[in-house]
Structure formats: C-alpha cells, structure tokens
Amino acid sequence: MYHKNLNIKILSLIIIIVLLFLFNLFIGTITIPFEDLLDIIFGNNTDSTNSVIVLNYRLPQAITALFAGAALSVSGLLMQTLFKNPLADPSMLGVSSGAGLGVSIIVLLTGIIGEKALVTFGLWADLSVSIAAFAGASIVLMLILLFSFKLKNMTSLIIIGLMISYLAGSITDIMKYFSMKEDIHAFVIWGLGSFSAVGLSKIWFFTISISIGLILSILLIKKLNIIILGDTYAENLGLNIKKNNIAIILISGFLTAIVTAYCGPISFLGLAVPHLTRFIFRTSDHRILLPTTMLMGMSVSLLCNIVARIPGFEGNLPINAVTAFIGAPVVIWVILRKRN
Amino acid sequence: MLIFALFSCNTIQSNKSSNDNLEDSLNLVRYADNLDIYRYKSGYKLIINTNSDVKTFYFFNDTVNIPDDIVNEEIIRVPIKSSVAFSSTQWSVFLKLGDINRVKGILEGAYTYNTEIQNLIKSNNIADVGLEHSINTEKIIRIQPDVILYTPYPGQDYSYLKEFCEATMIPFADYLESHPLGRAEWMKVVGLLCDKENEATQWYDEMVERYESLCDLCSDVDNRPTIFSDLPFENQWYIPGGKSYMAKIFADAGADYIWKDNDSKGSLHVDAELVLAKAQRADFWRVMNSYDTPFTYERLAEENELFPLFDAFKNKRLLVCNVRETRYFEQSQYEPDVILADFIFYFHPDLLKNNYDNYTPKYFKKLIK
C-alpha cells in the first residue's frame, strides 16, 4: 500500500515538474500566445524575437531553476542528516558567505584597479563574478575540510562554519564600505539571487557539474541511512565515519558552490525543501528521501521562478525574496500540521 | 521653446515672489526646473527645490551690507574662500572657471580620472573626504568650509555636519533635472559662489545656442533611427526612462529612443526578455564602459550570449563611451551640445557634414571590431 501510494506521489510530482517547466517557458514579461509557444518548442518558428525570448532566455532560466533547486535541496538534506540538525542548510558551513566574499573582492578590486564601478560597463562582470564566487566558496570549503580532519564533533564544526561565515561577512562589509555605490548596488543585486545569469552556452557546464554532484549524493544513500542511527552504531557497522563525513561535506559544498557561483546565494530552498519532503513522503529513509527531495527542490524552485516574473512588473523579482516568501509559510504550516 | 521656457518660469516665479520685494523679478534660470535665481537688491536670491524640500539662499559680495529684511536668512558671502564639493559635476565648474582653489575637499577623490585634481590631492591642497556613504567628517571639520555642496539623494541626511562647522549646506540637485540644458544650468550656482555670475552665464548661453542650433538641424528629419541603451547586470537592465536626460538627447538628435513613450524621468528596471522584444531590431545601442581593456564585439558576446541577437550588435552599431578616457561624468554635463553633436554624427552624418566640417565625436565612438 505504502509503495503504491509512494509511486502515485512520485508520479504526480514528476507531472507537476513538467507542467511548471512549461509554465516557465510560457509566462514572462512578454505575452506569447500558447500556439506560438508550441511552434517554438517544436522548432517550427526559429527566428522571431519570440523564439529568441523562449529559447535563449526562458529555457536556460528554467533549466537553471530545475538544477539549482535540486542541488540546493539535496545539499540541505545532506547537511541536516550529517549534523542531525533540522536547521542545517548549505549556507551553514560558510560556503555562501565565502562566495559573497569572493564577489566583493572582485567588485572592490575592479573599483581600485579599474577606478570605476564594475557595473557601469558590464564586460566580464558576469563572468568574473561567477569565477570569484566559486573561488570564494571553494576556499571556505577547503578550510572546513581541514577543520573536519581535526574535529570529530559535528557541533563544533557547525560553530566553526558559522564563525567562518561571520568572518567572511565582516570582510565583505568592510569591502562594501569602501566601494562605489554603483558597485554596492551590483553586489546587492547579486545577493538577491537570479536564475537568469546562466546562458545557453554555460548551461552545459552548470548542468553537468550539478548532475555529477547529484549522482555522487545518490551513492551516499546507504551511508546516510546508517548515520541517522548514531556514530557508535555506524562504527559497529564498519563505517569509516571521518571519511564518510568528509565525502558528505565535499559533495554538499560542491553543489552549493556551483549554484552560488551562477545564481547568487539562494537561501531557504536548502533548509525548507527537505522538511517539505519529509512531511509529504513521511519517511526518513534516504533511499526515498534523497530522490524525492531532488524532485521537490526542482518543483519549488520552478514555482519560485514563475512567481518572480509576476505579471505587470517589467523587471524580475529577486529569487531570494520569492523563495522565503513562498517557503516560510509552508514550513510553518507543515510544523503546525505535524503537531496536530 | 525658449519663449515657452521663460514664460513658464515667469509664471512660477510670480507666484513665489509675491511677498519677496524682488528688485528685478526676472528669473535668471532658463531651463532648470529645480533652480530659480533672481537679482535681489545688490545680490542674488537662489531657490532650490529638492523634491522633499525648498531652500532659499542669498548671495552677497563681501563688500556690500546685508539688507535688514533678510539678516536671519541663509546668507553666503561671495566669493567664497573654501568649499567641499560632493560631486565631480560641482568641482568641474570651479575648475573651468579657474577657481579650483576655492575647493578644499571633494568626495570620491580616489576615483577621479582628472590629473589636475589628483595632483591637488597629492599636494594636500584638496582633501579626499571619503565616499558618499562613508564621509570623513573629521576632515571636513578640519577644512571648516564656507559652503558644502552636497547631492540631496533621498534618505541622505548631512545636516549633522552643521553641528561641527559653520558651513552653509547647499543641495546641488542637478541630477533631478531631466532636460540637458537644465542640468547644465546648475553651473550658474558655482558661478555665483565664485562671484563670476556673468562669466558662467555667458558660458552657459553660448552652449545653449549651439545646442539649439543642433536641435534645429534635426527638427524635421524624416528618417529617425531607433536606439536603446546600456548593458545589463545578471540580465537585469537599468535603462533611461522615456522622459529622462538621455531620452531627451536621443530625441533632439533625431532618433527614436525605444522607450520614448515611457513617462519616467529616472531609470527603469526591465528584464532581458522585454529588452529583446522591444529592442532586438533597434538600429543603435548606446553603451557606457569604464575599462581600459579593449572592448570588442567578441568579448561582449562571450559575456552574454543574448547580445549577438540584437541587430545593433550584428550590424556593429554600438556607440560606446569610455567614461574613463572621456571623463564623461565630470565634463559631459556642461557640454550637452557635444553629446548631441556626437549622436547626430552617427544618426544623420550628412546634416553635420554641411555645418561642422570634419567633426570628430568626443564622447561616443562607434565600436568597430
């Protein structure tokens, strides 16, 4: 019975994802008739402005949302399981703050070397921003790994992660203080998150690297299930806890770093989606939890991207505002339902 | 146009001046919306509107007595001896009038491209008093300026500076002006501060004459090329509104700005698909660039793959201004006639040929490669 139910739930989720994906192609600032959209999707209309909008702008954005949602949610699940803490999320280890620091360094250095705001011109801005974000995130990740060799206690590692996060945040603030206002504006925009910065040419790198991270996370499923049983039990089962923890941190950090590099520090999905998934699928078995978290992440992030293009507004709303706006009430509702 | 401007200014002024006993009620301001200047007895009266506030100042030469009726008003003795200028659009007028010695502090000194100012900072004749959001109050206190010229952005409150120095705080609301000739007219404020009102007015009037004659050249062109503006950040475009400064220059240069029907005087935030939908077929694309690195179509295409989809990109019709080389932010405000001529050079090359032989654009260059 449970399995039948489970199959129905998973199937509905997949259908929802397909529909949301199509909606992502359909809804935007520019109204494109549905028949035209079908023509564009089936390749009957390839050189109108509308086809450019759908294929070159909305399609990569929808794919980005799909993969970013899956990556952040899985990353959050890994963190929650590893730290046995329901409040853990990908930003907890300081990876997002590291990315932010990388970006602010780039912004400030361009201010000093280029002597003018980074945004007044834009060339390489997008490109160098993602490289800087990835570098910042990776450096923090390496630091965390070094500490994880030293520390066995995961709570201490969380605290160290938070401290690194504060440290990176404070350096970022100092840099912002000495930057031109146009650059601060650019930094603020980056911090609001966006799925539109990954174009068609970068999408391959983005999707392939996230896919690798997701596949590696699937390989961890058995070990994740053992971790919930507790360290002693896990050790008795012959699990090398240290090696295992490092693998989890590495994969979770890698997924977050890639997404943050291209989309900015997108908050909330990593924290909220695993909770939603546990509530809907009522399981803590990672064989089910991990793939379903991936699917939930995809659908929530596609939904957020639609809401961000709220009709009647000519710019996009920031993704970060939307994720929390939609996510927070849902999590509260889930917790209240659980109580009852 | 001019008659209309004078007429409209006069009507505003007659409302404002009913209780003021102005000796000469003619408003000396022609185009600026937020600035009024009147002769007042042996000096001048200046009214500045900053959207949130209206401020009145009186300017009197050192040598004359202050009329009794205004002793409690904000009075500035000119020429001033020292000032702090928050924006390059302020100190550049002092520089032009040969009065840069009256400027003792500037903001964003570390970011200026002007070598003369850089040298004055190095030789400690001008202090760099920080950035807009992080002003070095102590340096300003040490300068004890007669006047602080600040930019009255909403939410910025500099009134606390009054606690530390006697300076008169003048809001320099030039950025609120959407008419190019209105924005340039703020040079007259600096002219008054240096007691060089006539010189500033002459400089301004000559510029207006050139601007208007260029406008006339394009007033009845049949073929108006289309243009759009700026590069996006993360696919979010911040572009000039339809009633903005740039939109006005595009229109005066005989072009159709893609967003000309929009009503905003400031900037608009639009996403990439709207820009694609509206501007993909536009003839020209205006771009601001602040880098030394070579700016090429190839590199632009690497940065954002939507760029090559625009006709202006395919046909190599990007009009690029290197703000660093041209010192655009510091100079262009007082040379709208030059910006206008630059655009006419590209939009209607024949028109300029007949009137300006061998014109070389100063601010905007067509990107060739």
XYZ file of C-alpha atoms in Angstrom:
709
model
C 0.000 0.000 0.000
C 2.786 2.386 1.019
C 4.655 1.653 -2.165
C 1.601 2.183 -4.306
C 0.969 5.493 -2.612
C 4.595 6.386 -2.988
C 4.547 5.679 -6.700
C 1.477 7.842 -7.165
C 3.082 10.687 -5.212
C 6.300 10.495 -7.195
C 4.431 10.311 -10.482
C 2.312 13.370 -9.584
C 5.446 15.242 -8.576
C 7.047 14.490 -11.943
C 3.919 15.659 -13.761
C 3.907 18.858 -11.687
C 7.555 19.462 -12.592
C 6.805 19.060 -16.311
C 3.860 21.455 -16.067
C 5.827 24.014 -14.058
C 8.655 23.768 -16.566
C 6.246 24.517 -19.420
C 4.791 27.404 -17.424
C 8.305 28.750 -17.014
C 8.563 28.878 -20.787
C 5.087 30.339 -21.148
C 4.923 33.080 -18.512
C 7.032 36.225 -18.636
C 7.048 39.960 -19.156
C 6.238 39.437 -22.812
C 2.977 37.655 -23.565
C 3.480 34.896 -26.097
C 0.360 33.052 -27.343
C 0.300 29.365 -26.448
C 0.158 28.255 -30.111
C 3.279 30.308 -30.843
C 4.963 28.734 -27.844
C 4.194 25.246 -29.177
C 5.534 26.251 -32.591
C 8.718 27.498 -30.971
C 9.144 24.384 -28.824
C 8.612 22.071 -31.802
C 11.038 24.051 -33.914
C 8.519 25.467 -36.406
C 9.405 29.014 -35.548
C 13.069 29.685 -35.082
C 13.893 33.237 -35.996
C 11.308 35.503 -34.477
C 12.029 37.624 -31.425
C 9.573 35.447 -29.514
C 11.586 32.331 -30.242
C 14.723 34.109 -29.042
C 12.939 35.002 -25.819
C 11.718 31.465 -25.226
C 14.783 29.523 -26.355
C 17.625 31.861 -25.415
C 16.217 33.451 -22.300
C 13.413 31.492 -20.657
C 14.638 27.978 -21.467
C 18.107 28.326 -19.893
C 16.475 30.019 -16.925
C 14.033 27.156 -16.418
C 16.829 24.582 -16.714
C 18.907 26.569 -14.229
C 15.990 26.710 -11.793
C 15.456 22.970 -12.199
C 19.054 22.023 -11.422
C 19.701 24.734 -8.834
C 16.571 23.677 -6.941
C 17.614 20.029 -6.923
C 21.206 20.844 -5.955
C 20.391 23.171 -3.057
C 17.708 20.876 -1.653
C 19.940 17.804 -1.744
C 22.770 19.834 -0.281
C 20.447 20.891 2.554
C 19.333 17.329 3.159
C 22.947 16.152 3.355
C 23.729 18.862 5.904
C 20.648 18.098 8.003
C 21.488 14.419 8.092
C 25.189 14.920 8.739
C 24.669 17.366 11.583
C 21.492 15.657 12.791
C 20.104 19.163 12.945
C 16.847 20.192 11.304
C 18.065 23.788 10.962
C 21.168 22.932 8.989
C 21.354 24.249 5.460
C 24.016 24.705 2.788
C 24.912 28.192 3.984
C 25.732 26.883 7.452
C 29.297 25.909 6.606
C 30.029 29.399 5.357
C 30.164 28.316 1.741
C 27.703 31.027 0.607
C 29.474 33.700 2.640
C 32.737 32.579 1.080
C 31.178 33.083 -2.327
C 29.942 36.508 -1.233
C 33.434 37.424 -0.105
C 34.856 36.324 -3.453
C 32.381 38.545 -5.265
C 33.004 41.533 -3.041
C 36.765 41.198 -3.554
C 36.248 41.256 -7.313
C 33.947 44.255 -7.008
C 36.385 46.171 -4.836
C 39.444 45.280 -6.879
C 37.751 46.484 -10.039
C 36.964 49.641 -8.119
C 40.618 50.151 -7.259
C 42.246 48.898 -10.450
C 39.542 49.996 -12.859
C 38.870 53.092 -10.797
C 35.206 52.981 -11.645
C 32.167 50.985 -10.810
C 32.119 47.462 -12.185
C 28.566 47.789 -13.376
C 28.915 50.920 -15.445
C 30.167 48.728 -18.142
C 29.402 45.101 -17.572
C 32.073 43.403 -19.706
C 33.315 40.299 -17.900
C 31.335 41.404 -14.915
C 29.042 38.398 -15.021
C 31.876 36.063 -15.898
C 34.326 37.249 -13.271
C 31.593 37.324 -10.659
C 30.879 33.603 -11.068
C 34.562 32.720 -11.025
C 35.117 34.815 -7.898
C 32.084 33.319 -6.175
C 33.239 29.792 -6.957
C 36.771 30.533 -5.758
C 35.487 32.060 -2.509
C 33.133 29.141 -1.872
C 35.851 26.572 -2.606
C 38.380 28.192 -0.289
C 35.896 28.158 2.589
C 35.032 24.557 1.768
C 38.697 23.577 1.914
C 39.031 25.302 5.291
C 36.018 23.436 6.617
C 37.525 20.185 5.379
C 40.780 20.930 7.171
C 38.864 21.527 10.374
C 36.827 18.388 9.884
C 40.071 16.361 9.917
C 40.824 17.806 13.339
C 37.370 17.665 14.840
C 35.228 14.649 15.395
C 32.391 16.543 16.955
C 29.985 17.807 14.324
C 28.530 20.513 16.557
C 31.957 22.120 16.844
C 32.215 22.023 13.083
C 28.893 23.868 12.736
C 30.162 26.552 15.099
C 33.380 26.867 13.128
C 31.336 27.080 9.922
C 29.248 29.863 11.426
C 32.365 31.690 12.593
C 33.926 31.490 9.132
C 30.635 32.757 7.806
C 30.725 35.768 10.134
C 34.351 36.391 9.284
C 33.698 36.352 5.549
C 30.613 38.513 6.104
C 32.555 41.101 8.045
C 35.315 41.339 5.437
C 32.576 41.683 2.820
C 31.006 44.542 4.786
C 34.323 46.335 5.091
C 34.867 45.989 1.354
C 31.367 47.275 0.640
C 32.041 50.263 2.824
C 34.947 51.271 0.620
C 33.206 50.611 -2.688
C 31.421 52.920 -5.081
C 27.670 52.980 -4.698
C 27.132 51.507 -8.166
C 29.224 48.511 -7.171
C 27.380 48.103 -3.916
C 24.221 48.101 -5.970
C 25.682 45.330 -8.159
C 26.651 43.374 -5.074
C 23.168 43.765 -3.638
C 21.644 42.524 -6.892
C 23.982 39.527 -6.883
C 22.966 38.816 -3.293
C 19.300 38.727 -4.249
C 19.826 35.687 -6.441
C 18.790 35.076 -10.017
C 18.358 32.117 -12.333
C 18.934 34.197 -15.442
C 22.714 34.503 -15.390
C 23.370 31.052 -16.862
C 23.043 31.391 -20.626
C 22.713 28.564 -23.128
C 26.477 28.246 -23.559
C 27.219 27.973 -19.849
C 24.238 25.729 -19.165
C 26.155 22.586 -20.136
C 28.872 23.153 -17.612
C 26.284 24.059 -14.998
C 24.017 21.045 -15.532
C 26.802 18.507 -15.953
C 28.638 19.555 -12.799
C 25.426 19.564 -10.787
C 24.472 16.179 -12.215
C 27.825 14.784 -11.102
C 27.213 16.124 -7.589
C 23.707 14.677 -7.517
C 24.858 11.254 -8.739
C 27.587 11.192 -6.088
C 24.991 12.066 -3.469
C 22.896 9.091 -4.576
C 25.920 6.876 -3.984
C 25.897 8.092 -0.374
C 22.324 6.964 0.340
C 23.228 3.818 2.302
C 25.748 5.681 4.417
C 23.301 8.472 5.150
C 20.844 5.893 6.439
C 23.495 4.459 8.737
C 24.428 7.936 10.045
C 20.948 8.555 11.421
C 21.411 5.523 13.631
C 24.216 7.285 15.518
C 28.019 7.257 15.384
C 28.567 4.241 17.640
C 26.168 2.116 15.711
C 27.653 3.301 12.444
C 31.149 2.428 13.598
C 29.978 -1.024 14.635
C 28.631 -1.469 11.128
C 32.142 -0.808 9.859
C 31.572 2.722 8.527
C 34.611 4.985 8.418
C 32.893 7.985 9.938
C 35.566 10.554 9.197
C 35.899 9.591 5.552
C 32.168 9.496 5.269
C 31.661 12.951 6.794
C 34.263 14.425 4.513
C 32.555 12.962 1.456
C 29.230 14.445 2.535
C 30.719 17.884 3.239
C 32.560 17.851 -0.062
C 29.509 16.962 -2.142
C 27.167 19.303 -0.311
C 29.683 22.142 -0.522
C 30.390 21.483 -4.186
C 26.679 21.644 -5.082
C 26.224 24.875 -3.136
C 29.353 26.436 -4.593
C 28.299 25.781 -8.187
C 24.789 27.143 -7.647
C 26.004 30.182 -5.696
C 28.601 30.950 -8.333
C 25.998 31.199 -11.059
C 22.814 32.217 -9.265
C 23.984 34.099 -6.185
C 23.415 32.972 -2.602
C 19.939 31.486 -2.857
C 18.657 30.896 0.605
C 15.830 28.911 2.045
C 15.427 26.145 -0.555
C 18.142 24.084 1.122
C 16.550 24.462 4.530
C 12.869 24.155 3.641
C 12.638 21.582 0.874
C 13.920 18.586 2.916
C 11.288 19.379 5.571
C 8.529 19.586 2.987
C 9.675 16.303 1.504
C 9.761 14.527 4.862
C 6.268 15.763 5.556
C 4.803 14.694 2.220
C 6.580 11.361 1.963
C 6.619 10.615 5.707
C 9.937 8.859 5.713
C 13.484 9.285 6.886
C 14.766 6.527 4.612
C 17.220 8.235 2.295
C 16.515 5.744 -0.477
C 13.212 7.576 -0.857
C 14.030 10.871 0.814
C 17.002 11.800 -1.334
C 15.458 11.363 -4.810
C 12.169 12.886 -3.701
C 13.968 15.865 -2.144
C 15.598 16.350 -5.519
C 12.196 16.367 -7.253
C 10.641 18.636 -4.624
C 13.553 21.028 -4.970
C 13.036 21.156 -8.720
C 9.336 21.923 -8.427
C 9.621 24.525 -5.661
C 12.369 26.363 -7.488
C 10.460 26.331 -10.792
C 7.425 27.676 -8.942
C 9.509 30.448 -7.368
C 10.846 31.422 -10.767
C 7.290 31.826 -12.072
C 6.263 33.966 -9.111
C 9.394 36.092 -9.629
C 8.040 37.071 -13.038
C 4.900 38.463 -11.519
C 2.746 39.929 -14.277
C 2.507 43.690 -14.566
C 6.084 44.206 -13.425
C 8.744 44.733 -16.068
C 11.731 43.512 -14.113
C 12.069 40.186 -12.315
C 11.583 39.948 -8.567
C 14.657 38.696 -6.761
C 14.598 34.918 -6.331
C 15.701 35.128 -2.722
C 12.699 37.228 -1.796
C 10.384 34.790 -3.510
C 11.833 31.573 -2.055
C 11.359 32.786 1.506
C 8.008 34.412 0.760
C 6.590 31.148 -0.541
C 8.634 28.796 1.590
C 8.310 30.251 5.074
C 4.502 29.999 5.369
C 4.636 26.455 4.000
C 7.184 25.353 6.581
C 5.143 26.926 9.394
C 2.066 25.149 8.114
C 3.936 21.843 7.950
C 5.125 22.200 11.541
C 1.628 23.026 12.780
C 0.153 20.054 10.917
C 2.800 17.790 12.426
C 1.824 18.886 15.950
C -1.784 18.037 15.310
C 10.743 76.711 -26.934
C 12.854 79.319 -25.235
C 9.939 81.722 -25.028
C 7.860 78.985 -23.558
C 10.570 78.193 -21.011
C 10.863 81.819 -19.999
C 7.134 82.179 -19.859
C 6.669 79.103 -17.725
C 9.481 80.082 -15.384
C 7.996 83.552 -15.044
C 4.635 82.208 -14.038
C 6.200 80.076 -11.330
C 8.298 82.982 -10.207
C 5.394 85.416 -10.000
C 3.709 83.024 -7.576
C 6.783 82.640 -5.464
C 7.757 86.296 -5.452
C 4.556 87.864 -4.266
C 5.945 88.623 -0.792
C 9.556 88.932 -1.637
C 10.136 92.502 -2.736
C 12.386 91.421 -5.554
C 14.071 94.316 -7.227
C 14.161 92.573 -10.512
C 11.657 89.790 -10.766
C 13.148 88.161 -13.845
C 14.165 84.588 -13.180
C 17.703 84.211 -14.473
C 17.203 80.471 -14.900
C 16.092 79.313 -18.329
C 15.819 75.549 -18.318
C 16.410 74.077 -14.849
C 13.191 73.012 -13.115
C 14.544 72.868 -9.593
C 16.510 76.080 -9.531
C 15.459 79.748 -9.522
C 17.845 82.677 -9.437
C 16.721 86.279 -9.024
C 18.573 89.526 -8.548
C 17.903 90.666 -5.011
C 18.918 94.197 -4.155
C 22.673 94.222 -4.637
C 22.951 90.455 -4.539
C 21.166 87.333 -5.657
C 18.427 85.138 -4.298
C 18.538 81.450 -5.078
C 15.724 78.969 -4.569
C 16.437 75.264 -4.773
C 13.766 72.608 -4.868
C 14.956 69.133 -3.911
C 11.604 67.321 -4.178
C 11.458 66.949 -0.418
C 12.443 70.479 0.497
C 12.627 74.034 -0.818
C 15.618 76.055 0.305
C 16.391 79.726 -0.193
C 19.850 81.284 -0.154
C 21.071 84.846 -0.570
C 24.395 85.686 -2.183
C 26.085 88.986 -1.418
C 29.520 90.225 -2.236
C 31.915 90.632 0.691
C 31.928 94.374 0.276
C 28.199 95.146 0.482
C 25.948 95.397 3.501
C 23.254 92.801 4.065
C 19.726 94.234 3.707
C 17.954 94.298 7.070
C 14.969 92.244 5.998
C 16.997 89.085 5.391
C 19.543 89.058 8.196
C 18.052 85.851 9.556
C 18.116 84.039 6.221
C 20.874 81.807 4.872
C 23.384 84.274 3.515
C 26.533 83.411 1.620
C 29.318 85.926 1.245
C 30.871 85.645 -2.189
C 33.349 84.873 -3.481
C 33.580 82.005 -1.026
C 37.011 81.093 0.269
C 36.598 77.396 0.779
C 34.128 74.680 -0.047
C 33.649 70.948 -0.016
C 32.164 69.550 -3.229
C 30.473 66.160 -3.069
C 30.262 65.592 -6.793
C 32.537 65.960 -9.788
C 29.761 67.925 -11.504
C 30.387 70.606 -8.874
C 34.166 70.849 -8.732
C 34.489 70.639 -12.504
C 32.794 74.052 -12.757
C 35.222 75.559 -10.251
C 37.986 74.107 -12.388
C 36.542 75.537 -15.575
C 36.118 78.993 -14.023
C 39.724 78.939 -12.774
C 38.583 78.880 -9.168
C 39.571 75.393 -8.059
C 41.494 76.982 -5.165
C 38.084 77.604 -3.589
C 37.559 73.831 -3.330
C 39.285 72.313 -0.311
C 37.639 68.920 -0.159
C 35.957 66.514 -2.576
C 34.228 63.155 -2.323
C 35.435 60.096 -4.198
C 38.793 61.724 -4.805
C 40.387 58.299 -5.114
C 38.193 57.559 -8.092
C 38.684 60.672 -10.151
C 40.458 60.460 -13.501
C 41.270 64.143 -13.587
C 45.031 64.506 -13.247
C 44.843 68.112 -12.065
C 42.590 67.083 -9.178
C 44.764 64.045 -8.472
C 47.782 66.327 -8.181
C 45.944 68.759 -5.918
C 45.044 65.841 -3.663
C 48.644 64.609 -3.672
C 49.944 68.060 -2.766
C 47.367 68.303 0.057
C 45.624 71.299 -1.485
C 42.422 69.299 -1.730
C 41.388 66.697 0.812
C 39.687 63.489 -0.249
C 36.805 63.413 2.218
C 35.698 59.847 1.557
C 32.740 58.271 -0.193
C 29.111 59.221 -0.166
C 28.092 56.568 2.350
C 31.242 56.956 4.405
C 32.097 60.617 4.683
C 35.178 61.522 6.635
C 33.568 64.040 8.979
C 36.815 64.887 10.747
C 38.460 66.024 7.533
C 35.502 68.269 6.799
C 35.666 69.724 10.306
C 39.331 70.495 9.763
C 38.586 72.285 6.486
C 35.855 74.438 8.078
C 34.444 75.276 4.640
C 32.211 78.270 3.931
C 29.974 76.080 1.822
C 29.284 72.373 1.433
C 27.776 71.441 -1.903
C 26.029 68.099 -1.471
C 23.863 65.871 -3.611
C 20.423 65.631 -1.964
C 19.657 61.972 -2.661
C 16.547 60.785 -0.841
C 17.405 59.300 2.533
C 20.796 61.021 2.750
C 20.932 63.409 5.653
C 24.041 65.506 6.060
C 22.535 68.045 8.440
C 24.664 66.655 11.282
C 27.672 68.330 9.624
C 26.193 71.655 10.715
C 26.972 70.734 14.308
C 30.669 70.757 13.565
C 31.154 73.597 11.152
C 29.582 76.864 10.168
C 29.262 75.920 6.534
C 26.154 76.689 4.536
C 24.835 73.422 3.126
C 23.683 73.840 -0.465
C 21.804 70.936 -2.045
C 23.075 70.579 -5.601
C 20.031 68.965 -7.181
C 21.399 68.919 -10.724
C 20.745 65.190 -11.094
C 16.996 65.823 -10.765
C 16.944 67.817 -13.985
C 15.836 65.781 -16.962
C 16.455 68.493 -19.557
C 20.115 68.507 -20.653
C 20.146 72.304 -20.709
C 18.520 72.329 -17.267
C 21.171 70.072 -15.807
C 23.943 72.168 -17.321
C 22.406 75.327 -15.916
C 23.476 74.389 -12.384
C 26.891 75.728 -13.368
C 25.377 79.113 -12.536
C 25.260 78.183 -8.851
C 29.024 77.710 -8.834
C 29.321 80.898 -10.859
C 27.528 82.751 -8.064
C 29.728 81.189 -5.390
C 32.849 82.396 -7.207
C 31.272 85.793 -7.836
C 31.549 85.069 -11.553
C 27.889 85.050 -12.418
C 28.383 86.829 -15.729
C 31.138 84.543 -16.848
C 29.100 81.429 -16.025
C 26.034 82.831 -17.759
C 27.982 83.666 -20.876
C 29.487 80.192 -20.976
C 26.020 78.728 -20.496
C 24.290 80.926 -23.080
C 26.850 80.114 -25.767
C 26.406 76.414 -25.087
C 22.616 76.748 -25.250
C 22.909 78.482 -28.588
C 24.982 75.641 -30.013
C 22.621 73.043 -28.566
C 19.569 74.724 -30.017
C 21.073 75.159 -33.448
C 21.948 71.449 -33.475
C 18.373 70.671 -32.440
C 17.116 72.747 -35.353
C 19.245 70.705 -37.737
C 17.358 67.557 -36.761
C 13.947 69.017 -36.117
C 12.405 67.805 -39.347
C 14.405 64.726 -40.282
C 12.295 62.073 -41.976
C 14.373 59.093 -41.103
C 14.687 58.644 -37.350
C 16.910 55.694 -36.438
C 15.959 53.709 -33.341
C 18.244 53.375 -30.329
C 18.329 51.628 -26.978
C 20.740 51.863 -24.113
C 23.042 50.202 -21.586
C 24.333 46.761 -20.687
C 22.583 44.531 -18.177
C 23.861 43.077 -14.938
C 22.721 39.474 -14.490
C 20.238 40.062 -17.305
C 18.511 42.873 -15.429
C 18.648 46.083 -17.425
C 18.642 49.523 -15.821
C 17.839 51.883 -18.675
C 16.975 55.579 -19.010
C 13.272 56.373 -18.674
C 11.345 57.847 -21.609
C 11.424 61.386 -20.195
C 14.978 61.204 -18.903
C 18.059 63.186 -19.739
C 19.374 60.641 -22.249
C 15.963 60.145 -23.840
C 15.781 63.893 -24.453
C 19.213 63.926 -26.116
C 18.273 60.944 -28.312
C 15.104 62.752 -29.385
C 16.900 66.043 -30.025
C 19.475 64.177 -32.115
C 16.716 62.971 -34.411
C 16.438 59.410 -33.152
C 13.619 57.376 -31.688
C 14.504 56.001 -28.286
C 12.854 52.606 -27.920
C 11.342 53.599 -24.559
C 10.365 57.128 -25.644
C 6.717 56.565 -24.668
C 7.618 55.753 -21.106
C 6.885 58.514 -18.589
C 9.769 58.074 -16.179
C 12.377 60.785 -15.707
C 14.702 58.415 -13.858
C 15.823 54.942 -14.794
C 13.755 51.836 -15.465
C 14.386 48.288 -14.352
C 13.432 45.854 -17.108
C 14.328 42.251 -17.690
C 16.130 40.850 -20.690
C 13.110 39.471 -22.484
C 11.436 42.848 -22.589
C 14.597 44.421 -23.954
C 14.852 41.657 -26.553
C 11.221 42.054 -27.540
C 11.428 45.803 -27.930
C 14.994 46.495 -28.959
C 16.160 43.492 -30.936
C 15.634 45.348 -34.205
C 16.893 48.730 -32.987
C 19.470 50.459 -35.200
C 21.835 51.695 -32.476
C 22.891 50.657 -28.989
C 24.467 53.113 -26.576
C 26.897 51.614 -24.081
C 28.924 53.108 -21.229
C 32.283 51.489 -20.461
C 34.802 52.329 -17.785
C 37.609 49.912 -18.569
C 40.974 50.230 -20.177
C 40.774 46.750 -21.596
C 39.896 46.541 -25.274
C 36.164 46.429 -25.688
C 35.246 44.204 -28.641
C 32.171 42.531 -30.058
C 33.806 39.175 -29.483
C 34.265 39.816 -25.770
C 30.796 41.220 -25.389
C 29.417 38.071 -26.992
C 31.417 35.983 -24.529
C 29.948 37.860 -21.643
C 26.306 37.481 -22.585
C 25.077 35.323 -25.396
C 21.915 37.380 -25.806
C 23.971 40.329 -27.088
C 24.706 38.930 -30.570
C 20.971 38.504 -31.116
C 20.490 42.270 -31.325
C 20.576 43.868 -34.779
C 22.678 46.773 -33.496
C 25.267 44.199 -32.430
C 25.130 42.238 -35.693
C 25.461 45.424 -37.738
C 28.221 46.736 -35.473
C 26.389 49.846 -34.425
C 27.326 50.081 -30.779
C 28.050 53.639 -29.675
C 30.452 53.297 -26.790
C 31.557 55.947 -24.339
C 34.643 55.185 -22.303
C 33.860 57.239 -19.210
C 37.444 56.953 -18.076
C 39.116 58.318 -21.176
C 36.481 60.959 -21.874
C 35.985 61.929 -18.194
C 32.308 61.721 -19.060
C 30.819 62.059 -15.577
C 32.864 65.099 -14.784
C 32.622 67.025 -18.048
C 29.698 65.994 -20.183
C 27.030 67.581 -18.028
C 28.188 71.036 -19.125
C 28.640 70.009 -22.746
C 25.284 68.538 -23.745
C 25.812 70.216 -27.121
C 28.833 67.974 -27.640
C 26.953 64.801 -26.678
C 24.200 65.899 -29.044
C 26.633 66.514 -31.889
C 28.210 63.092 -31.251
C 24.870 61.369 -31.724
C 23.885 63.433 -34.759
C 27.233 62.460 -36.271
C 26.101 58.821 -36.199
C 22.355 59.227 -36.716
C 22.450 61.830 -39.502
C 26.032 62.156 -40.760
C 25.007 64.328 -43.711
C 23.455 67.012 -41.537
C 26.616 67.513 -39.589
C 28.801 67.473 -42.687
C 27.143 70.600 -44.006
C 27.596 72.561 -40.836
C 30.554 71.133 -38.950
C 33.432 70.144 -41.176
C 35.297 67.025 -40.147
C 33.508 66.682 -36.835
C 35.185 64.179 -34.527
C 32.902 62.763 -31.834
C 34.231 63.414 -28.364
C 32.321 61.137 -26.010
C 30.782 58.368 -28.108
C 32.773 56.221 -30.521
C 31.305 53.610 -32.776
C 32.681 50.203 -31.811
C 34.299 48.883 -34.967
C 35.709 45.465 -34.051
